[in-house]
Tab-separated table of C-alpha atoms in Angstrom:
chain	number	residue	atom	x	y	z
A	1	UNK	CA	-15.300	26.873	10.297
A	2	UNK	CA	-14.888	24.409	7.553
A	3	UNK	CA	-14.032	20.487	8.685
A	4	UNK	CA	-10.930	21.009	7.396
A	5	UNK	CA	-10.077	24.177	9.028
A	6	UNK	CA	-11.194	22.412	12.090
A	7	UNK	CA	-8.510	19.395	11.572
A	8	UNK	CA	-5.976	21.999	11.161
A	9	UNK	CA	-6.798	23.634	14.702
A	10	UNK	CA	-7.056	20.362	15.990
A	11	UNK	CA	-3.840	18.945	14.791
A	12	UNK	CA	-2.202	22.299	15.930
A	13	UNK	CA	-3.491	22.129	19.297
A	14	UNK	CA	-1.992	18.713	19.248
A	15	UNK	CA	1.403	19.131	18.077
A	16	UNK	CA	1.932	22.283	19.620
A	17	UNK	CA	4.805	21.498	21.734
A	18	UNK	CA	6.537	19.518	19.025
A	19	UNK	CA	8.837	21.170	16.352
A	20	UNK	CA	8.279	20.124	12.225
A	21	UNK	CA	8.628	18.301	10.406
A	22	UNK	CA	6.727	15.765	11.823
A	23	UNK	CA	4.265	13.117	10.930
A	24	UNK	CA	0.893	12.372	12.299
A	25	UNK	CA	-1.829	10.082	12.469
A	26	UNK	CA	-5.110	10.569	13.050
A	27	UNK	CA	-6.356	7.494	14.646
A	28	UNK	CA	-9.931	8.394	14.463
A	29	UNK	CA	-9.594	8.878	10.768
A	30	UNK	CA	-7.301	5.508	10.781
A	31	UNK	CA	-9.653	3.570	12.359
A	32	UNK	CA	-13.340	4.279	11.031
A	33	UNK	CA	-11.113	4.000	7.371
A	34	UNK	CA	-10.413	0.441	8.807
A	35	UNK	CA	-14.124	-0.332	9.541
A	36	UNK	CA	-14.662	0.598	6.201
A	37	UNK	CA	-12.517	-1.710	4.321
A	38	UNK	CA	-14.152	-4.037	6.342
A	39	UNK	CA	-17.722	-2.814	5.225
A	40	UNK	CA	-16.314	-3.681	1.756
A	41	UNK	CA	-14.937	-6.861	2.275
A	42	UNK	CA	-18.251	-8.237	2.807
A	43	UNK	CA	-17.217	-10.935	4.996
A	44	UNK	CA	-13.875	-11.697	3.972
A	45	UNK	CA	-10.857	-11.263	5.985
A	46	UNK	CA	-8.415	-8.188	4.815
A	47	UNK	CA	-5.009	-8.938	4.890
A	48	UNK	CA	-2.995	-5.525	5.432
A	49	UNK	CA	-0.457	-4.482	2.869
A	50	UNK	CA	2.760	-3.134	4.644
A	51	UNK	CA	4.351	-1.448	2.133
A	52	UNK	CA	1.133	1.153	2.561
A	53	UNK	CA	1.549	0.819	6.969
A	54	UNK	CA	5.635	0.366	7.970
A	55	UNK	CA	5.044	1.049	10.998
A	56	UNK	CA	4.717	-2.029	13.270
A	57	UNK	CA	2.565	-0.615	15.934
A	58	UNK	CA	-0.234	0.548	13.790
A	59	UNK	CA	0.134	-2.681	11.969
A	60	UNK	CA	-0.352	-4.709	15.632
A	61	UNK	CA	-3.868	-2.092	16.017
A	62	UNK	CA	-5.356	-3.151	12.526
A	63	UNK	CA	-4.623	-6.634	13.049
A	64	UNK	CA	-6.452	-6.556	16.124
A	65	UNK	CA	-9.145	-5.117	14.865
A	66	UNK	CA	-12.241	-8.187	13.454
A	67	UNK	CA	-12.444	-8.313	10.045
A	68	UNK	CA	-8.409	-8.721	9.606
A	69	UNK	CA	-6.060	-11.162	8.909
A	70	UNK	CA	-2.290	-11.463	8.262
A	71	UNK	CA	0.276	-9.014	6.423
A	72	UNK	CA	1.047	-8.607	3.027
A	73	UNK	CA	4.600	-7.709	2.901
A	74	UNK	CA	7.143	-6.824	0.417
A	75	UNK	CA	10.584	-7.735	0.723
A	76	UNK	CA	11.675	-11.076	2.455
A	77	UNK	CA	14.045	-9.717	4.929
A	78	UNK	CA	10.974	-7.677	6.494
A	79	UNK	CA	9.007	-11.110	6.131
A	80	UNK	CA	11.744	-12.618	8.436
A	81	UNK	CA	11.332	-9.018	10.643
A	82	UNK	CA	8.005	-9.759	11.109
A	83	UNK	CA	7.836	-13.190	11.860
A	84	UNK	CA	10.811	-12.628	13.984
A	85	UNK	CA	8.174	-10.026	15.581
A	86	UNK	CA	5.555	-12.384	16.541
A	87	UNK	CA	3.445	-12.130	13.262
A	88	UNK	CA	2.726	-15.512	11.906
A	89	UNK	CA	0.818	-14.995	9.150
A	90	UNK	CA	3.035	-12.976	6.229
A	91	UNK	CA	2.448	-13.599	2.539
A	92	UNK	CA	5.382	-11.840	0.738
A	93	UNK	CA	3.544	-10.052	-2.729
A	94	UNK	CA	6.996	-10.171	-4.565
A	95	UNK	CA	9.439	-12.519	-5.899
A	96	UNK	CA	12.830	-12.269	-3.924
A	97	UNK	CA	16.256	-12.815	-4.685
A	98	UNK	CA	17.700	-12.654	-1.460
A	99	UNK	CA	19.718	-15.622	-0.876
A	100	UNK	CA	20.714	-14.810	2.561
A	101	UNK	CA	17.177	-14.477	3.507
A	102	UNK	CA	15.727	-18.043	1.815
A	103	UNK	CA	19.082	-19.671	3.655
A	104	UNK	CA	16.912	-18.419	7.101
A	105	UNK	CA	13.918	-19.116	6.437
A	106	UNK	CA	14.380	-22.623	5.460
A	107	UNK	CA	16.941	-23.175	8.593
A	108	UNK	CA	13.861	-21.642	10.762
A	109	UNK	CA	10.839	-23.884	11.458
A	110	UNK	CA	9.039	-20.732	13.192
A	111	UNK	CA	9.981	-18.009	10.094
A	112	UNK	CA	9.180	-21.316	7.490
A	113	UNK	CA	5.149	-21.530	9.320
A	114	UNK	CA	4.818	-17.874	8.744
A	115	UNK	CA	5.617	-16.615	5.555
A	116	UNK	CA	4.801	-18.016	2.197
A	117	UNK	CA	6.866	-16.622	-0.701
A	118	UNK	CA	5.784	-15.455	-3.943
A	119	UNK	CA	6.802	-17.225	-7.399
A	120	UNK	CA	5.750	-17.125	-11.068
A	121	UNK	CA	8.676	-19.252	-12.752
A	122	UNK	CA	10.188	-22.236	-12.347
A	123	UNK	CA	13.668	-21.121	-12.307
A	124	UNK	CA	12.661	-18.723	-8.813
A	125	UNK	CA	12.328	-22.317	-7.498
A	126	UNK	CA	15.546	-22.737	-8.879
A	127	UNK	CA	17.089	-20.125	-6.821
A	128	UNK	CA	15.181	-21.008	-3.544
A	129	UNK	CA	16.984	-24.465	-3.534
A	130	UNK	CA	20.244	-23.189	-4.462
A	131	UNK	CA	20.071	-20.509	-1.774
A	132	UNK	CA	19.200	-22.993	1.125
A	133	UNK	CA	22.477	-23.693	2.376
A	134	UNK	CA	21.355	-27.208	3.836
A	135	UNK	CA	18.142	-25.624	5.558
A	136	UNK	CA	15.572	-28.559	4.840
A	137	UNK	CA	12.608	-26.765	6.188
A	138	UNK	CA	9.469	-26.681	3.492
A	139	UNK	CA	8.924	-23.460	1.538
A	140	UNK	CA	5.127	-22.251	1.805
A	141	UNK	CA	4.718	-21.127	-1.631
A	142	UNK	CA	2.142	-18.471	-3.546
A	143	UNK	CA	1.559	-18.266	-7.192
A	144	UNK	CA	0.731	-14.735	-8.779
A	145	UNK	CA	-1.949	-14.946	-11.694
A	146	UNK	CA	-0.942	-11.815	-14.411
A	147	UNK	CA	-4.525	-9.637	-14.001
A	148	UNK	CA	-4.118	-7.268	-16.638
A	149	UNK	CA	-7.042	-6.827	-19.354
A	150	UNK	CA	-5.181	-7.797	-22.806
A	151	UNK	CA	-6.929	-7.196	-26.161
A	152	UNK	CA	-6.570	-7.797	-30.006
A	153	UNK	CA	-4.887	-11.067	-29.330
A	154	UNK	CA	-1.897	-9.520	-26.419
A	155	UNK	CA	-1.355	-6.394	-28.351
A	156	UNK	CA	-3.093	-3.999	-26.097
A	157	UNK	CA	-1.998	-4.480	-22.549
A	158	UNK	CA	-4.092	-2.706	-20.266
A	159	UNK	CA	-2.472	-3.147	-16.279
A	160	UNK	CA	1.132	-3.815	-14.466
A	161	UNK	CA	3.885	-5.866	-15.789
A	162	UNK	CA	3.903	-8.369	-13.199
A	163	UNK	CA	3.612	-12.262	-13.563
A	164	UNK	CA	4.059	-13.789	-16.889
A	165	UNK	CA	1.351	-16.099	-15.976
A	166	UNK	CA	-2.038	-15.079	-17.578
A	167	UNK	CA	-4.000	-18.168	-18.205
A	168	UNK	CA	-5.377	-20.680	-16.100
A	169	UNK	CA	-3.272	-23.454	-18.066
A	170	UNK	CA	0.057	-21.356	-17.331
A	171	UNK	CA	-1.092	-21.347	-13.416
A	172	UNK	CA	-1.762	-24.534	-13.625
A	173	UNK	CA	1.351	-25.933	-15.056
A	174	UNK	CA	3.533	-23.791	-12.594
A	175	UNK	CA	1.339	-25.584	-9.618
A	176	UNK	CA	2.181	-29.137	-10.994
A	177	UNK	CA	6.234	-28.157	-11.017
A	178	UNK	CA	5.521	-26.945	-6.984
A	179	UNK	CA	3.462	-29.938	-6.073
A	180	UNK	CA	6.264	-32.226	-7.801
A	181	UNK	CA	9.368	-30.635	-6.015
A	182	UNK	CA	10.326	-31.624	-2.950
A	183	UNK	CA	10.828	-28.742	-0.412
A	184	UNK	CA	7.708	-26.913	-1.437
A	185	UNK	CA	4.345	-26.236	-0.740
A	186	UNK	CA	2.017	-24.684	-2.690
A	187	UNK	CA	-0.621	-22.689	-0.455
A	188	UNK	CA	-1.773	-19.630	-2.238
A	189	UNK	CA	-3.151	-18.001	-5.432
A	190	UNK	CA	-2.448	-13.946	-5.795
A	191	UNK	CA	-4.001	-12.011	-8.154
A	192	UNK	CA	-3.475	-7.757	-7.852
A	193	UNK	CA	-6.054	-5.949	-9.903
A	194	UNK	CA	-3.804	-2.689	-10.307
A	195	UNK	CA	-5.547	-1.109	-13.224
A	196	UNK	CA	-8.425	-1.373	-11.304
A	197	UNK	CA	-7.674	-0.779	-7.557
A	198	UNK	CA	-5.019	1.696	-7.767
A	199	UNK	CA	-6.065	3.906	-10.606
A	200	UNK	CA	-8.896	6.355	-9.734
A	201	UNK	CA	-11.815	6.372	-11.986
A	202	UNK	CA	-12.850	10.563	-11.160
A	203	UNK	CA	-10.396	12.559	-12.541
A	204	UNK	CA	-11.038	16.174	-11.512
A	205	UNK	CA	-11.403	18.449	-14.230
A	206	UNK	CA	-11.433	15.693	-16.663
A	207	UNK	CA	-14.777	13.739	-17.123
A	208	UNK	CA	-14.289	12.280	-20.800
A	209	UNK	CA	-11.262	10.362	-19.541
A	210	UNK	CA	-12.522	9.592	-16.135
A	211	UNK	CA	-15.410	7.995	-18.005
A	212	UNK	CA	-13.327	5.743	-20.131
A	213	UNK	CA	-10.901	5.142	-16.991
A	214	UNK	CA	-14.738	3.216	-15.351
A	215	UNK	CA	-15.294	1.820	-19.109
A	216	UNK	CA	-12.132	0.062	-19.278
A	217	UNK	CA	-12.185	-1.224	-15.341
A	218	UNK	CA	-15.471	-2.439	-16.080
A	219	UNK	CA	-14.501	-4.770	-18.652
A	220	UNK	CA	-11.789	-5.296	-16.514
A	221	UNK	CA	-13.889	-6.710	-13.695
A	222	UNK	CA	-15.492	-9.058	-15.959
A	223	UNK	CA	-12.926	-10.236	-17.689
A	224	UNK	CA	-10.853	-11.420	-14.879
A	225	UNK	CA	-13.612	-12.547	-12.367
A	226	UNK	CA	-14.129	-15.113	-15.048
A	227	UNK	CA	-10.546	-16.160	-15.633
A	228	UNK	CA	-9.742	-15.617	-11.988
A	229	UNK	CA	-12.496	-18.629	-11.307
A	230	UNK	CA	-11.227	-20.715	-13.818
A	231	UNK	CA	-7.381	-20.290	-12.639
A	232	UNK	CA	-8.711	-21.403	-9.041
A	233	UNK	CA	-10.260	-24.096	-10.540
A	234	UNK	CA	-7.113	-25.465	-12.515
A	235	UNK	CA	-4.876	-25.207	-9.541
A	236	UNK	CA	-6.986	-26.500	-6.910
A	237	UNK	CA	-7.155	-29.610	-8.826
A	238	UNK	CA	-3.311	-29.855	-8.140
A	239	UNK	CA	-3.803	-28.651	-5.228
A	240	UNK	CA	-7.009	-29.010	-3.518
A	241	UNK	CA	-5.627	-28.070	0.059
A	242	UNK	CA	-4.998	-24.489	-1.011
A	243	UNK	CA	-5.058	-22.600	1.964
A	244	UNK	CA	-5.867	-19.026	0.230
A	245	UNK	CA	-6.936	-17.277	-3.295
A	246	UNK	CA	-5.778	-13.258	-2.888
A	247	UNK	CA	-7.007	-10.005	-4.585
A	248	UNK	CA	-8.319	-6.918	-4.707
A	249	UNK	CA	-6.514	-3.916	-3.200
A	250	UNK	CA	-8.196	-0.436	-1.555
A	251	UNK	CA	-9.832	0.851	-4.392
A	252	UNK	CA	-11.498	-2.929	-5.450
A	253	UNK	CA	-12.208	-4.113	-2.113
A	254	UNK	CA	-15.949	-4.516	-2.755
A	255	UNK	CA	-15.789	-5.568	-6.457
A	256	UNK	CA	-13.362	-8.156	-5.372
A	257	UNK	CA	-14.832	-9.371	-2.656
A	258	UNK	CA	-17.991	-10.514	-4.793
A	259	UNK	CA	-16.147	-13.471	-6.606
A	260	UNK	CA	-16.493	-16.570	-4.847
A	261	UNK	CA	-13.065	-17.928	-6.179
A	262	UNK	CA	-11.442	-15.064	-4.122
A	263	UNK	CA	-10.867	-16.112	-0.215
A	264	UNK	CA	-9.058	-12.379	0.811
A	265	UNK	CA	-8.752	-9.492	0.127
A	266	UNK	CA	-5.560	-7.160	0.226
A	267	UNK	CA	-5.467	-3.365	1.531
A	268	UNK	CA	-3.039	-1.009	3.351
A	269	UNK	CA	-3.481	2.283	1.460
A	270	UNK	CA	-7.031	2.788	2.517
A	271	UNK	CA	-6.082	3.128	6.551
A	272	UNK	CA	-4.154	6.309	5.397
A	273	UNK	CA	-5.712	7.649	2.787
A	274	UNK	CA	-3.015	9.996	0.742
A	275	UNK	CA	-3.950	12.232	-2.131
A	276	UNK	CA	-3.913	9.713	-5.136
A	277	UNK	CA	-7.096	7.842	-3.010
A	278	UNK	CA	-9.261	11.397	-3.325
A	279	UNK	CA	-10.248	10.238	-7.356
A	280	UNK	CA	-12.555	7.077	-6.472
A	281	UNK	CA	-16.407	6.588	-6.862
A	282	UNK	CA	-15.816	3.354	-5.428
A	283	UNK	CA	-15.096	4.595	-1.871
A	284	UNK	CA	-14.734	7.983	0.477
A	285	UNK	CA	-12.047	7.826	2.801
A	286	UNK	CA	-10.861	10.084	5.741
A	287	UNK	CA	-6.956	11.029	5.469
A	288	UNK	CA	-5.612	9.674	8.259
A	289	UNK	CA	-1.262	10.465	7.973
A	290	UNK	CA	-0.249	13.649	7.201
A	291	UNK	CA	3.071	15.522	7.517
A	292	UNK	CA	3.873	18.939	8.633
A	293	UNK	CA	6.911	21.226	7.643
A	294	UNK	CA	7.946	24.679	9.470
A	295	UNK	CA	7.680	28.011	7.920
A	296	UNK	CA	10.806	29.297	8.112
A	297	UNK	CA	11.124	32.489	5.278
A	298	UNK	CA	8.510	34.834	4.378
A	299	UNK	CA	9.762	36.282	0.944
A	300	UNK	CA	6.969	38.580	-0.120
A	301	UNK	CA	3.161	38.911	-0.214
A	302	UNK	CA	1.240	35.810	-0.379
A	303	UNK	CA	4.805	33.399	-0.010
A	304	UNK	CA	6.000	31.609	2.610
A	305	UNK	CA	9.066	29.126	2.776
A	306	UNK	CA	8.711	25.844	4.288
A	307	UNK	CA	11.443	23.682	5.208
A	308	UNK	CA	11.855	20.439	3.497
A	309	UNK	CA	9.167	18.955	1.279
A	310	UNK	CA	10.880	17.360	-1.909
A	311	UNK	CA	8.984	13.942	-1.241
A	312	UNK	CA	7.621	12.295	-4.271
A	313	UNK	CA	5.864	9.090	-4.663
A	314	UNK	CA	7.313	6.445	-6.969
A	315	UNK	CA	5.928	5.785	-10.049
A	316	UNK	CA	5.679	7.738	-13.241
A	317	UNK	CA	6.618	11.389	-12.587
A	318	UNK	CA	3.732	13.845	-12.761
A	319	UNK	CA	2.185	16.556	-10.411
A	320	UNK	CA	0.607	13.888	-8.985
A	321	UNK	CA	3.283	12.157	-7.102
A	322	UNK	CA	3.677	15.323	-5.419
A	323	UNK	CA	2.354	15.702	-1.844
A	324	UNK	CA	0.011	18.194	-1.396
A	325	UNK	CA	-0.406	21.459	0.928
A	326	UNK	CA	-3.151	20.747	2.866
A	327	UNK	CA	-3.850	23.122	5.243
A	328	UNK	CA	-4.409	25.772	5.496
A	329	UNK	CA	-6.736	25.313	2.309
A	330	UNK	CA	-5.450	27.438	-0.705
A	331	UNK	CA	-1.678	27.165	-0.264
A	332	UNK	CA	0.019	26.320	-4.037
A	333	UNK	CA	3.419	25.171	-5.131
A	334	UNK	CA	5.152	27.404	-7.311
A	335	UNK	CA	5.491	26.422	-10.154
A	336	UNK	CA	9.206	27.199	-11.347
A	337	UNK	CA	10.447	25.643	-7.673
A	338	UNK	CA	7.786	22.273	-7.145
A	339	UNK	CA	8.813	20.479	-3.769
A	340	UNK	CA	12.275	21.219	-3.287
A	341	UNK	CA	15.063	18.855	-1.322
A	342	UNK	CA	15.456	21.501	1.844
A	343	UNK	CA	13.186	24.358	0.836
A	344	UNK	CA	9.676	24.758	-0.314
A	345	UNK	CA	8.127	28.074	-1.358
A	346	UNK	CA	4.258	28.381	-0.952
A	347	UNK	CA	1.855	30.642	-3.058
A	348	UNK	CA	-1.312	31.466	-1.906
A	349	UNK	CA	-3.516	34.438	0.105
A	350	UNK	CA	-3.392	31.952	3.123
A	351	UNK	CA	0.423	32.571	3.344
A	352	UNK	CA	-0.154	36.166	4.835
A	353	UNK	CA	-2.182	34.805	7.821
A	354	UNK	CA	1.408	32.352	8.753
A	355	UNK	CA	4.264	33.151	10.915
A	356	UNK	CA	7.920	31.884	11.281
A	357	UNK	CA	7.409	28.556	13.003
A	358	UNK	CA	4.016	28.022	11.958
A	359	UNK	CA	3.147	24.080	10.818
A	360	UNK	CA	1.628	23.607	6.844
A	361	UNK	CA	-0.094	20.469	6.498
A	362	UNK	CA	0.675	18.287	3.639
A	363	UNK	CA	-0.797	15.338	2.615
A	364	UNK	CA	1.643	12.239	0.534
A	365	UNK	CA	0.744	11.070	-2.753
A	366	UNK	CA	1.208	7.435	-1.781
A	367	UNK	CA	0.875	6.155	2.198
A	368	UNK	CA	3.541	3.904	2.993
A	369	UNK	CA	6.478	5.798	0.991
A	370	UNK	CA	5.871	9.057	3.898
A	371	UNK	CA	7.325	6.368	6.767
A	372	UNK	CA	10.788	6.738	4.538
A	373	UNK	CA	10.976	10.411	5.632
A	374	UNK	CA	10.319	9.775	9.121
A	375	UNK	CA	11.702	8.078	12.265
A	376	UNK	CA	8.207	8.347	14.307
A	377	UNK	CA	4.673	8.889	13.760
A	378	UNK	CA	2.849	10.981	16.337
A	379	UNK	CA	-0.974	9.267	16.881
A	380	UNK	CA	-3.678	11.709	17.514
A	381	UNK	CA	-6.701	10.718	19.606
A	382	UNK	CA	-9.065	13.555	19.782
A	383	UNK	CA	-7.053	16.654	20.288
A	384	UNK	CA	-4.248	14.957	21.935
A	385	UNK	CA	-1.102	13.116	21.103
A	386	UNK	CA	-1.256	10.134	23.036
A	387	UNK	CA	1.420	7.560	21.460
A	388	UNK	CA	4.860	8.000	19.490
A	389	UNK	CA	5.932	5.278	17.724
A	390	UNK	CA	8.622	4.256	15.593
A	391	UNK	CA	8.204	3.822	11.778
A	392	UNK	CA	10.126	0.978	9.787
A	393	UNK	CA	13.089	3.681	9.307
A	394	UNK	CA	12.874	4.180	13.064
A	395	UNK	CA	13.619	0.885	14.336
A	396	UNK	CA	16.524	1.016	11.922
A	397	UNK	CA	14.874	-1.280	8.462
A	398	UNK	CA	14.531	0.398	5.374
A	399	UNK	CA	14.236	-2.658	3.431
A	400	UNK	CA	13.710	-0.911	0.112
């Protein structure tokens, strides 16, 4: 029996009594993918994305865990959930135009300790003040340094359109505005390597661009280890209390980790593991959250019909954003059909061996975005199921 013939009888066993869909984690997996981010950090605290997690309990278990520190979230309304929650240590990764939200968190001295906002522009200062509604509590405030590789003088852009501050002068000057507002604190530097942590560099079935993909984030590295030190530099001469200098995500963790000027690092996606994670050299994790649908139709030799299974992934559309049958090994979308909304027809010789009822195993592209579909995750220990617990969507939030 292969291992992952193995997982399937074990995650069977498991779920037995419980109807699909459904979605399960394996904790074993969850946890020994933990230790290894750790492993990678070399030292420095990871602080847990929660767009990757949404699901409060299994954030609460990798917090506890040593070599972890504080949330990365991504709207403000959960940063208020959480701190609400009893989190107190919540750096939100995106700018926010939620005026309702600012007006509580500067009312709130607890929500105002715990969560430190992301800006990149003068006028999001702007809208914090005009949003405050009399709260007079100080904003704890991150900047976001713009990590993409740019060539021939801007006109090749290689990485996500985020900030629109690339230098260390830009950074710098945006730190001075903070530092001379009243209201505001500056605490933080973030700087997301995207191009490099969250685009595999071992394309299967295609070496020539899989070698320029480790080309390019090798440049990459260099590039912006040097201007990331320099950007640290120029702000913590404005600010030389800086609390915190953020990077890195799961597929950068130990390349990130080597620059002193970096004081975190940020993961979330590498506790699950989904499908886009399988296409690193840098790391080998153990999928931890998977999802299983019913077979409810056998039309014909080598077919089945699941039920459900139209969940893709954001970002550009592709096969890839497509979860994947898992197991049994060898099942195949068909091609004219893809994932559908309420149906999902299955090719493969492993078809014949399933009956009506049977689970499929499928893995998600991306980890976070499979909480969306579900109310509860079912944790696996061993061969048993020995915790449901709500997901974001379960306790009512979906903040995006």
């Amino acid at each position: 029996m292969t291992a992952r013939a193995a997982d399937r009888a074990r995650y069977d066993r498991a779920t037995a009594a419980l109807d699909a869909p459904l979605a399960l984690v394996d904790l074993d997996a969850f946890d020994a993918n933990a230790d290894d981010l750790v492993r990678r950090a070399q030292g420095k605290p990871v602080r847990v994305a929660s767009k990757s997690v949404r699901c409060r309990a299994l954030l609460e278990r990798v917090l506890a865990r040593d070599g972890f520190q504080g949330i990365m979230s991504f709207t403000l309304a959960e940063s208020l959930w959480l701190a609400r929650s009893g989190f107190d240590d919540v750096l939100l990764a995106y700018p926010s135009a939620d005026r309702a939200g600012y007006a509580e968190l500067a009312s709130d001295p607890k929500a105002a300790g715990a969560v430190t906002v992301m800006v990149d522009d003068v006028a999001q200062l702007d809208f914090i003040d005009a949003a405050r509604q009399g709260g007079r509590e100080v904003v704890r405030v991150c900047l976001e340094l713009d990590t993409s590789l740019q060539l021939l003088g801007g006109r090749i852009r290689v990485g996500a359109r985020r900030s629109p501050l690339h230098s260390p002068a830009q950074l710098a000057e945006l730190a001075r505005s903070v530092a001379r507002r009243p209201g505001f604190r500056l605490v933080g530097i973030m700087a997301y390597e995207g191009h490099v942590a969250g685009v595999g560099d071992a394309l299967a079935g295609r070496p020539v661009r899989s070698r320029a993909i480790r080309l390019m984030q090798a440049a990459a590295r260099r590039e912006l280890a040097e201007r990331r030190g320099a950007a640290v530099r120029a702000v913590r001469a404005v600010a030389p209390e800086l609390e915190f200098v953020n990077g890195g995500g799961t597929g950068s963790v130990q390349y990130t980790a080597a620059e002193d000027a970096v004081t975190e690092i940020a993961a979330g996606s590498g506790l699950y593991v989904p499908r886009l994670f399988d296409n690193y050299t840098s790391f080998r994790g153990r999928p931890a959250a998977l999802f299983a649908l019913p077979v409810v139709r056998r039309p014909g030799v080598g077919v089945v019909t699941v039920l459900g299974g139209g969940y893709p992934a954001s970002g550009a559309a592709g096969r890839d954003r497509l979860p994947e049958p898992y197991l049994p090994e060898g099942l195949r979308y068909d091609p004219q059909e893809g994932a559908g909304e309420v149906q999902t027809p299955l090719l493969g010789s492993p078809a014949d061996d399933l009956l009506i009822g049977d689970k499929v195993w499928f893995r998600h592209a991306k980890a976070g975005e499979l909480c969306e579909r579900f109310d509860v995750l079912h944790l696996l220990e061993g061969d048993t199921v020995t915790q449901t617990v709500p997901t974001y969507r379960g306790e009512g939030h979906t903040f995006l």
